Coordinates of C-alpha atoms in Angstrom, one line a residue:
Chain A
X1489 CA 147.4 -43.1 90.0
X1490 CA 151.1 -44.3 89.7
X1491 CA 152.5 -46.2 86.3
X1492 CA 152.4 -49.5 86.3
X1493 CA 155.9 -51.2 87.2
X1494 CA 155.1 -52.6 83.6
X1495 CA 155.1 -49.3 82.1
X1496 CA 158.5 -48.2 83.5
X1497 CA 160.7 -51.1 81.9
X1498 CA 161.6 -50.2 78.4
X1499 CA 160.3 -53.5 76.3
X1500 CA 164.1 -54.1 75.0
X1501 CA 164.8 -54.6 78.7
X1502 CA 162.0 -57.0 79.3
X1503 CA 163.2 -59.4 76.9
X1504 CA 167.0 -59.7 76.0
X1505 CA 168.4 -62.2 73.7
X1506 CA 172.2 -63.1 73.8
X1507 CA 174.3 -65.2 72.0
X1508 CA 177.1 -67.9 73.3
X1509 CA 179.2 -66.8 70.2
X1510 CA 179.1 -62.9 70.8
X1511 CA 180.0 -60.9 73.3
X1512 CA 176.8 -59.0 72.9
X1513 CA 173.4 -58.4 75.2
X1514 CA 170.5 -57.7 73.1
X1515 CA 171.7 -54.3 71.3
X1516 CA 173.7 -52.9 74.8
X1517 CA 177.2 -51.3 73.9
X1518 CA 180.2 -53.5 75.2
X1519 CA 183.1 -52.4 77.3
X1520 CA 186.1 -53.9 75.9
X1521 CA 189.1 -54.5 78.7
X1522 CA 192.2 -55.3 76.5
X1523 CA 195.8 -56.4 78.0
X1524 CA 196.8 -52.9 78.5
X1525 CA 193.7 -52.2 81.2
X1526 CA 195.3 -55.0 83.2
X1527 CA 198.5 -53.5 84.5
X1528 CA 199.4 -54.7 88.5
X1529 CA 196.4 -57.9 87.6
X1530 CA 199.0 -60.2 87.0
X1531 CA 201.6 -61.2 89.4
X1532 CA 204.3 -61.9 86.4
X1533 CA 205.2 -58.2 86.0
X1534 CA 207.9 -59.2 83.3
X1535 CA 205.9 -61.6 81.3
X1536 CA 203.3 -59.1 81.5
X1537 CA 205.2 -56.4 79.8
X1538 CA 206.5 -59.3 77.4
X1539 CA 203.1 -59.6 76.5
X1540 CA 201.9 -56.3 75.8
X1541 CA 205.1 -55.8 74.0
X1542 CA 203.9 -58.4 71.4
X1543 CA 200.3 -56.7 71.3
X1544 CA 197.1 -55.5 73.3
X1545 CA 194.4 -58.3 72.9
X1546 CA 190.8 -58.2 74.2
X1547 CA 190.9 -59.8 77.5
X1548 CA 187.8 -59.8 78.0
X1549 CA 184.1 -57.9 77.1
X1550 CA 181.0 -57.0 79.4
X1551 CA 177.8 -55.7 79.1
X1552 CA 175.0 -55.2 81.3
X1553 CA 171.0 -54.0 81.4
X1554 CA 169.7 -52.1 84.2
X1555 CA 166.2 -52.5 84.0
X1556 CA 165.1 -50.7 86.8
X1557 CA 166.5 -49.4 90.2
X1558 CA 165.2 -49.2 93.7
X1559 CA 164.1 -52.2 96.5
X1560 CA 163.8 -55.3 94.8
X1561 CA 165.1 -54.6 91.3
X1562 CA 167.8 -56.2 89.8
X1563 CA 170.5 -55.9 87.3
X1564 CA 172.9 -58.2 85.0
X1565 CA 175.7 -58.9 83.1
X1566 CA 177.1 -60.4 80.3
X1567 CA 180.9 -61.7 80.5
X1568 CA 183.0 -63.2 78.0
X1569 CA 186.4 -63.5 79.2
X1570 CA 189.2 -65.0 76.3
X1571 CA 190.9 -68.0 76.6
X1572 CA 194.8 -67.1 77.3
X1573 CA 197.7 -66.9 80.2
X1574 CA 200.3 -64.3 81.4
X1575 CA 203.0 -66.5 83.1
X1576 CA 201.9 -69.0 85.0
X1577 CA 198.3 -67.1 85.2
X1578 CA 195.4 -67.3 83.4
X1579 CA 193.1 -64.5 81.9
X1580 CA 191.0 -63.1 84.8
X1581 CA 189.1 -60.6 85.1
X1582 CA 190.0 -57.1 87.2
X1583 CA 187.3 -58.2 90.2
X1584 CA 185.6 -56.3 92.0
X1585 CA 183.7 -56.4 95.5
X1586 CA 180.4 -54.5 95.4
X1587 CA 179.9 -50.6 96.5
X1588 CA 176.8 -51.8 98.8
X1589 CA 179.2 -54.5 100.3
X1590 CA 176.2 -57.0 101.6
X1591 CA 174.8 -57.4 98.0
X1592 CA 175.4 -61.5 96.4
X1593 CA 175.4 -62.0 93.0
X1594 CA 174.9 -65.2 91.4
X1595 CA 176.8 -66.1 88.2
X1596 CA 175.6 -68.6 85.5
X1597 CA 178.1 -70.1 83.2
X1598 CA 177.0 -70.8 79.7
X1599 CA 179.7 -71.9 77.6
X1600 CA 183.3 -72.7 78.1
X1601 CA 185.5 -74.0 81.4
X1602 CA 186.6 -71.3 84.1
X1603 CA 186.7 -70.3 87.9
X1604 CA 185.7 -67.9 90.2
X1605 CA 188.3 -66.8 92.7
X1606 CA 185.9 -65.7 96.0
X1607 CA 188.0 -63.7 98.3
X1608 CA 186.3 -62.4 101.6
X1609 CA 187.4 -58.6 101.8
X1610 CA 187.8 -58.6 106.1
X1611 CA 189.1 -61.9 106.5
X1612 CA 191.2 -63.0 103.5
X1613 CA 189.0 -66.2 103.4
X1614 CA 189.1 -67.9 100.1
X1615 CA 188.0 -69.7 97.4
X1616 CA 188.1 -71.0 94.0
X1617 CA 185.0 -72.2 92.3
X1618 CA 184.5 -74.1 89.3
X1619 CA 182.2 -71.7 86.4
X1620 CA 181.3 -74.1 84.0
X1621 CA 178.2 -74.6 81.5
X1622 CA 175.1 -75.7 83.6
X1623 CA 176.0 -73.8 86.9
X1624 CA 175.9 -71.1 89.2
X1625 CA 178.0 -69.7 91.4
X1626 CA 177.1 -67.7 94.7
X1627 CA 179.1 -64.9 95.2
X1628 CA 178.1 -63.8 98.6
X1629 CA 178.3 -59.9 100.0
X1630 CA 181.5 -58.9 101.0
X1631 CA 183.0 -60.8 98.7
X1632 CA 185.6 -59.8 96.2
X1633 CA 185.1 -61.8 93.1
X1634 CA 187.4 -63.0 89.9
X1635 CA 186.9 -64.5 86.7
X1636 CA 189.5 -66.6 86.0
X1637 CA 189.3 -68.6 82.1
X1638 CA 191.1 -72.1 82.6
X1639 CA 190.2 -73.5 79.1
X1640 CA 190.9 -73.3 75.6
X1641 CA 187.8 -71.2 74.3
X1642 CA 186.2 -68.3 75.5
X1643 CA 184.5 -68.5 78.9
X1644 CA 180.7 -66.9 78.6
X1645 CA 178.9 -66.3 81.6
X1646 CA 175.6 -64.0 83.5
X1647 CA 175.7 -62.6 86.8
X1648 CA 172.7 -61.1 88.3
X1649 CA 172.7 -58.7 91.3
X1650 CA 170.6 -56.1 93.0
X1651 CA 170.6 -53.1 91.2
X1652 CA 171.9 -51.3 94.1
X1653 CA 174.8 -53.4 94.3
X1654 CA 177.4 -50.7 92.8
X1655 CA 180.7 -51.9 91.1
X1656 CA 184.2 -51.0 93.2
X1657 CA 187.3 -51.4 91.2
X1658 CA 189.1 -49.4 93.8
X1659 CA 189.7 -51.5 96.1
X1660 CA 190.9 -54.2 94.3
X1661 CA 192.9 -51.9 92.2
X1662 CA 195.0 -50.7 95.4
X1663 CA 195.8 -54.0 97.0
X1664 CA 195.0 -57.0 94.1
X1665 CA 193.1 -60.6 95.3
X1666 CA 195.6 -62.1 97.8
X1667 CA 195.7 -65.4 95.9
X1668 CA 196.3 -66.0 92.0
X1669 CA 195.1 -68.7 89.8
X1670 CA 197.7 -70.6 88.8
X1671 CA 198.4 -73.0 85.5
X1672 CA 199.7 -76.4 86.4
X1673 CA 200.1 -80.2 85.0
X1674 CA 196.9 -81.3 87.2
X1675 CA 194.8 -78.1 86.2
X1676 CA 193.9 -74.9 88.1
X1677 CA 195.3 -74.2 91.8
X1678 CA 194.9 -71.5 93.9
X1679 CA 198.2 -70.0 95.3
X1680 CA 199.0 -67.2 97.9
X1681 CA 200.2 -64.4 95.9
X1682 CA 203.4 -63.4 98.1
X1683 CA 204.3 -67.7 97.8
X1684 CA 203.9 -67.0 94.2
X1685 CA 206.0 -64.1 94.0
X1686 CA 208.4 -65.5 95.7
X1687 CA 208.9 -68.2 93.9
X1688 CA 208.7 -66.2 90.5
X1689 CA 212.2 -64.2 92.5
X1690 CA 213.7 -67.6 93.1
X1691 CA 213.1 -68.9 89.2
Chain B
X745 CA 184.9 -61.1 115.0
X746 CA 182.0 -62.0 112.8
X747 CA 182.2 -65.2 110.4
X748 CA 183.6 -64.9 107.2
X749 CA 180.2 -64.5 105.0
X750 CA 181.8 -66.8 102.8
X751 CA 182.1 -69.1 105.4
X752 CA 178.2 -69.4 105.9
X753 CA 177.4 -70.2 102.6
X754 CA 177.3 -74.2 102.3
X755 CA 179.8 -76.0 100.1
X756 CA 176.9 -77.2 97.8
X757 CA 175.5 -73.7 98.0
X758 CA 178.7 -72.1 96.5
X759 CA 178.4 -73.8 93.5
X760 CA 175.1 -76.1 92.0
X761 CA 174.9 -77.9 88.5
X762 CA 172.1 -78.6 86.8
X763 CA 171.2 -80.3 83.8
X764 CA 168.9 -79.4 80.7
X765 CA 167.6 -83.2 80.7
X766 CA 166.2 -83.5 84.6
X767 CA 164.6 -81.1 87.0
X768 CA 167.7 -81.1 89.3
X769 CA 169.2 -78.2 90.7
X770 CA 172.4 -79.9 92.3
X771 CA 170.6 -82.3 94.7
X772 CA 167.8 -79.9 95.8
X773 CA 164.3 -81.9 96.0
X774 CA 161.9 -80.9 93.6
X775 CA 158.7 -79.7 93.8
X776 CA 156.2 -81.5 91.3
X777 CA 152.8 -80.0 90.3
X778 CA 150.2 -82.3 88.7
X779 CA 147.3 -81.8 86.4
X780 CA 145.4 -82.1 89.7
X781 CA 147.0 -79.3 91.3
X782 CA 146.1 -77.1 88.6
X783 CA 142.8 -76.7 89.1
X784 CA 141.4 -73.6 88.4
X785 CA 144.1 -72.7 86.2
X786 CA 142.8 -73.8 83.2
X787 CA 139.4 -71.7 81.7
X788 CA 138.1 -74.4 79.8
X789 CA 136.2 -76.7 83.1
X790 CA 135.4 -79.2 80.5
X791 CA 138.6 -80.0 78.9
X792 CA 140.3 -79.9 81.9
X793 CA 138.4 -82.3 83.6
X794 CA 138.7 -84.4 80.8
X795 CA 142.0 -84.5 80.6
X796 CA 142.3 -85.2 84.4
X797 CA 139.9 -88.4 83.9
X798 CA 142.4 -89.6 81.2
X799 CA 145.5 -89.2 83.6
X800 CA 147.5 -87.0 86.0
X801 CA 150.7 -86.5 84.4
X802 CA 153.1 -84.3 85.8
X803 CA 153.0 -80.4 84.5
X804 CA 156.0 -78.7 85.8
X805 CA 158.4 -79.2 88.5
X806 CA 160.6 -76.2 90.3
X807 CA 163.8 -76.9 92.8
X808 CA 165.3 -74.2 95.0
X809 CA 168.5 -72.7 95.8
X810 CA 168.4 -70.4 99.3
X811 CA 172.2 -70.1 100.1
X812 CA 171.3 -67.0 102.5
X813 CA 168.9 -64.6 103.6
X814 CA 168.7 -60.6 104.3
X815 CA 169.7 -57.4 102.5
X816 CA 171.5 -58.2 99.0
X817 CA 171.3 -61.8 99.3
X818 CA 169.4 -63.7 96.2
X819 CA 167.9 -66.9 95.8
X820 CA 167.1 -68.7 92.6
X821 CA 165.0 -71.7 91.3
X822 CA 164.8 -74.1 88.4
X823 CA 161.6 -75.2 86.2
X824 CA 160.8 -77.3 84.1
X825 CA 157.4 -77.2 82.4
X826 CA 156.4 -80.2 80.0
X827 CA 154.7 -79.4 76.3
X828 CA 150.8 -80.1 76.8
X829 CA 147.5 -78.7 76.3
X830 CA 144.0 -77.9 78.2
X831 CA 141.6 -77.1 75.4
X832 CA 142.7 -74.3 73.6
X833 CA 145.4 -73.2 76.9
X834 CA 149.1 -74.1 76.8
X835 CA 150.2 -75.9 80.3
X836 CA 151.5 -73.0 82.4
X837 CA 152.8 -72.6 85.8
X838 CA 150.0 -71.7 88.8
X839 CA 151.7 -68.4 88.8
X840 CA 153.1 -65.9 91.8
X841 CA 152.9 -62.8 92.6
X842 CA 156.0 -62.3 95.4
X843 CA 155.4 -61.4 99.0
X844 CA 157.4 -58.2 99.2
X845 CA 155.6 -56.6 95.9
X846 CA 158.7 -54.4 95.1
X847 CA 160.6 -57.4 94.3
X848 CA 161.3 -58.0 90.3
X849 CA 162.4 -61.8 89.4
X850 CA 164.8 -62.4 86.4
X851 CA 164.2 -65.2 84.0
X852 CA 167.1 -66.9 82.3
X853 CA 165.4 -69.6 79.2
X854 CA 167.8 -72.8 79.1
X855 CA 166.0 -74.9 76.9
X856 CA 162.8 -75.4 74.6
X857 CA 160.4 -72.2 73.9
X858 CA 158.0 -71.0 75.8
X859 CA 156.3 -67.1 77.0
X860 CA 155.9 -65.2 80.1
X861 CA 152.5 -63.7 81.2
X862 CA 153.4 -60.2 82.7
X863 CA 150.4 -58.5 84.6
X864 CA 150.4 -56.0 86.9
X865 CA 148.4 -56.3 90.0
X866 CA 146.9 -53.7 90.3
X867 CA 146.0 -52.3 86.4
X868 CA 146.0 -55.8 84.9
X869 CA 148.5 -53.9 82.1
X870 CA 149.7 -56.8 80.6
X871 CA 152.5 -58.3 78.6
X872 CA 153.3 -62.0 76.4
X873 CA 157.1 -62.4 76.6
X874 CA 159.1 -65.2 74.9
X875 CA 161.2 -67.3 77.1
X876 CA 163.9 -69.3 74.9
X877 CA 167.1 -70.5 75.3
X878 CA 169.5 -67.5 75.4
X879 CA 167.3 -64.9 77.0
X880 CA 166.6 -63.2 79.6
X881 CA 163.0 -61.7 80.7
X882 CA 162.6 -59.3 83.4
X883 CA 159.6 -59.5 85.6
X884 CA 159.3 -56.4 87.7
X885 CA 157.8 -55.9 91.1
X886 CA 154.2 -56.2 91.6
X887 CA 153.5 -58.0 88.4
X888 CA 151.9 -61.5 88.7
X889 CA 154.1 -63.7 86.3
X890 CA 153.3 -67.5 84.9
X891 CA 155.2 -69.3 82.5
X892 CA 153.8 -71.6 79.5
X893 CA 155.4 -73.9 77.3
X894 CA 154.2 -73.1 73.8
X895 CA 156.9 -75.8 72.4
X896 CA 157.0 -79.2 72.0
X897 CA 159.6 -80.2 74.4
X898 CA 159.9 -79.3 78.2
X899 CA 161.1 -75.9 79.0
X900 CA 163.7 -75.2 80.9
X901 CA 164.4 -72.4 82.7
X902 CA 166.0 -70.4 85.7
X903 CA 164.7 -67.7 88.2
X904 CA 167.4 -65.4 90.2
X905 CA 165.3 -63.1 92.6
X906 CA 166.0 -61.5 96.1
X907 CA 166.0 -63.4 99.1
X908 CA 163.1 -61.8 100.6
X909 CA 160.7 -61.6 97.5
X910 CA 158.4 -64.7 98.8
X911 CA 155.7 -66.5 97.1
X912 CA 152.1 -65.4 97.1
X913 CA 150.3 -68.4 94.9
X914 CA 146.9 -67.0 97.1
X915 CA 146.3 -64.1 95.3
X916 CA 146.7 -65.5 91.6
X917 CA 144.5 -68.8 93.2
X918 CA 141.8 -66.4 93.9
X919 CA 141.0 -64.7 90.7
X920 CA 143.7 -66.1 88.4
X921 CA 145.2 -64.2 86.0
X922 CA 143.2 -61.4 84.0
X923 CA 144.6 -63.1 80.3
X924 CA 145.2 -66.8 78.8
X925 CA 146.9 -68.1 76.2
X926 CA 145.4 -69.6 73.9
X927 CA 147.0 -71.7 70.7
X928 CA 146.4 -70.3 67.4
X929 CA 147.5 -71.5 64.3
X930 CA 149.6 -68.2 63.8
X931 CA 151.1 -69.0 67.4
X932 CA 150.5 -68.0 71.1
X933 CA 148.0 -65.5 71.5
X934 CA 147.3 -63.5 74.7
X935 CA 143.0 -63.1 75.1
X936 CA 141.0 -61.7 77.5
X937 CA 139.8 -64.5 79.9
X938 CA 136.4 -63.3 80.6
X939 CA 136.2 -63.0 76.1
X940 CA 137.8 -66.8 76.1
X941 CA 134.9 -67.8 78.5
X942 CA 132.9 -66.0 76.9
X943 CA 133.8 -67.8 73.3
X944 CA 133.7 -71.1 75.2
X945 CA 130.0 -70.7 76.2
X946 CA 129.5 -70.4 72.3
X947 CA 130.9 -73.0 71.0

């Protein structure tokens, strides 16, 4: 006779209690991503290294249970991304697009005002979603995905996925999101990064 | 070329608010379940019909977000289950077992406290799992799972879960759940049904 499915999940992963003024998930370790992990995010190279000259704050903190893995099961996250801006830009996240490329994920904001920058991996296709308190957002497969923190205190969200989904930095890491997030007078917009570096020659 | 997966995920898909103070997920419709459509649920016949005499107030309502379907894609739901008792049984949810039995179900609390009833389908191993504001349960595949409200406000709550889990409310409609809850002055406590019955017949 096999074990119950009930039997397999450890009982801190059936129930997990979080706070909105931690960066913690139940008793799961953290991984911190400070200013320093960030090199070639921003497209302000020189306010970047202005920055990190002056110190190497946390960025911003995740966590994550994996319950189980196989057909059906799922995983999530806890992200709490700081308040803060390099240049022009805000605090974002590296992004990532997902190992098993067709796998969504949905994201639940739960405290503070931010955005998710969806990039479609073939096509260049974008978008730039509001990730408030009170909604999700659905980041479909194929899909590389940003956190982006457009307020004054820090942005706490979930995202839920299939467990097979798989995290790729990689690719991002090689060639960046193709659009950045940028600060101005009538709040967030979403500009092509070559415009923006362009303009940041002219200036 | 093929669309831009972006692309085929509606507008109103991409992102949904929702409120803690009304069953709406964005503008989905809802779903209402009445006392009426809980028959069965409850063990205690005589309470229940009772109650049903007095009124048919709403019990819990649930609204749906499908933005796709097919390998990685998720879907997710919102409930909202009002405080209320049968006899000595907390209002619950009919309960589901999904479709595709591998499929596990994650349960984000929003608002007021409630429990989850965890039982596997095919042992009846069971589990009573808190569902509160700032948690997250995890139901795992082939386990029938039903929500109560053991609190005195409505609980609210979300459910992220693969696209192709499907709802089987059949199964728990033919032999209900193995355990009830019952209301004890030390809190919610998980009993045998056919001992609750049993205890009924007694008193």
């Amino acid at each position: 006779m096999t074990m119950s499915p009930l039997l397999t999940i450890a009982p801190d992963d059936l129930l997990v209690r979080y706070s909105l003024d931690s960066s913690r998930l139940g008793q799961r370790p953290t991984v911190q991503r400070r200013l320093a992990d960030l090199r070639g995010s921003f497209a302000d190279v020189a306010e970047y290294e202005a920055a990190l000259a002056a110190g190497n704050p946390v960025v911003y903190e995740v966590s994550s249970v994996e319950p189980a893995s196989g057909d059906g099961q799922l995983h999530y996250g806890l992200g709490v991304l700081q308040p803060g801006r390099i240049g022009g830009e805000y605090y974002l996240t590296k992004g990532h697009l997902h190992s098993h490329r067709p796998a969504a994920e949905i994201y639940i904001g739960l405290k503070g005002e931010g955005a998710m920058v969806l990039e479609d991996e073939a096509t260049g296709e974008v978008r730039l979603v509001p990730l408030v308190a009170h909604s999700a957002v659905y980041v479909p497969g194929h899909t590389a995905h940003r956190t982006v923190n457009t307020g004054a205190v820090p942005l706490v969200y979930l995202g839920i996925y299939p467990s097979n989904a798989g995290h790729d930095y990689s690719t991002i890491a090689a060639r960046n999101f193709r659009h950045v997030v940028i600060a101005t007078a009538s709040g967030p917009v979403l500009v092509e990064r070559q415009a923006h570096l362009a303009s940041l020659l002219k200036s």
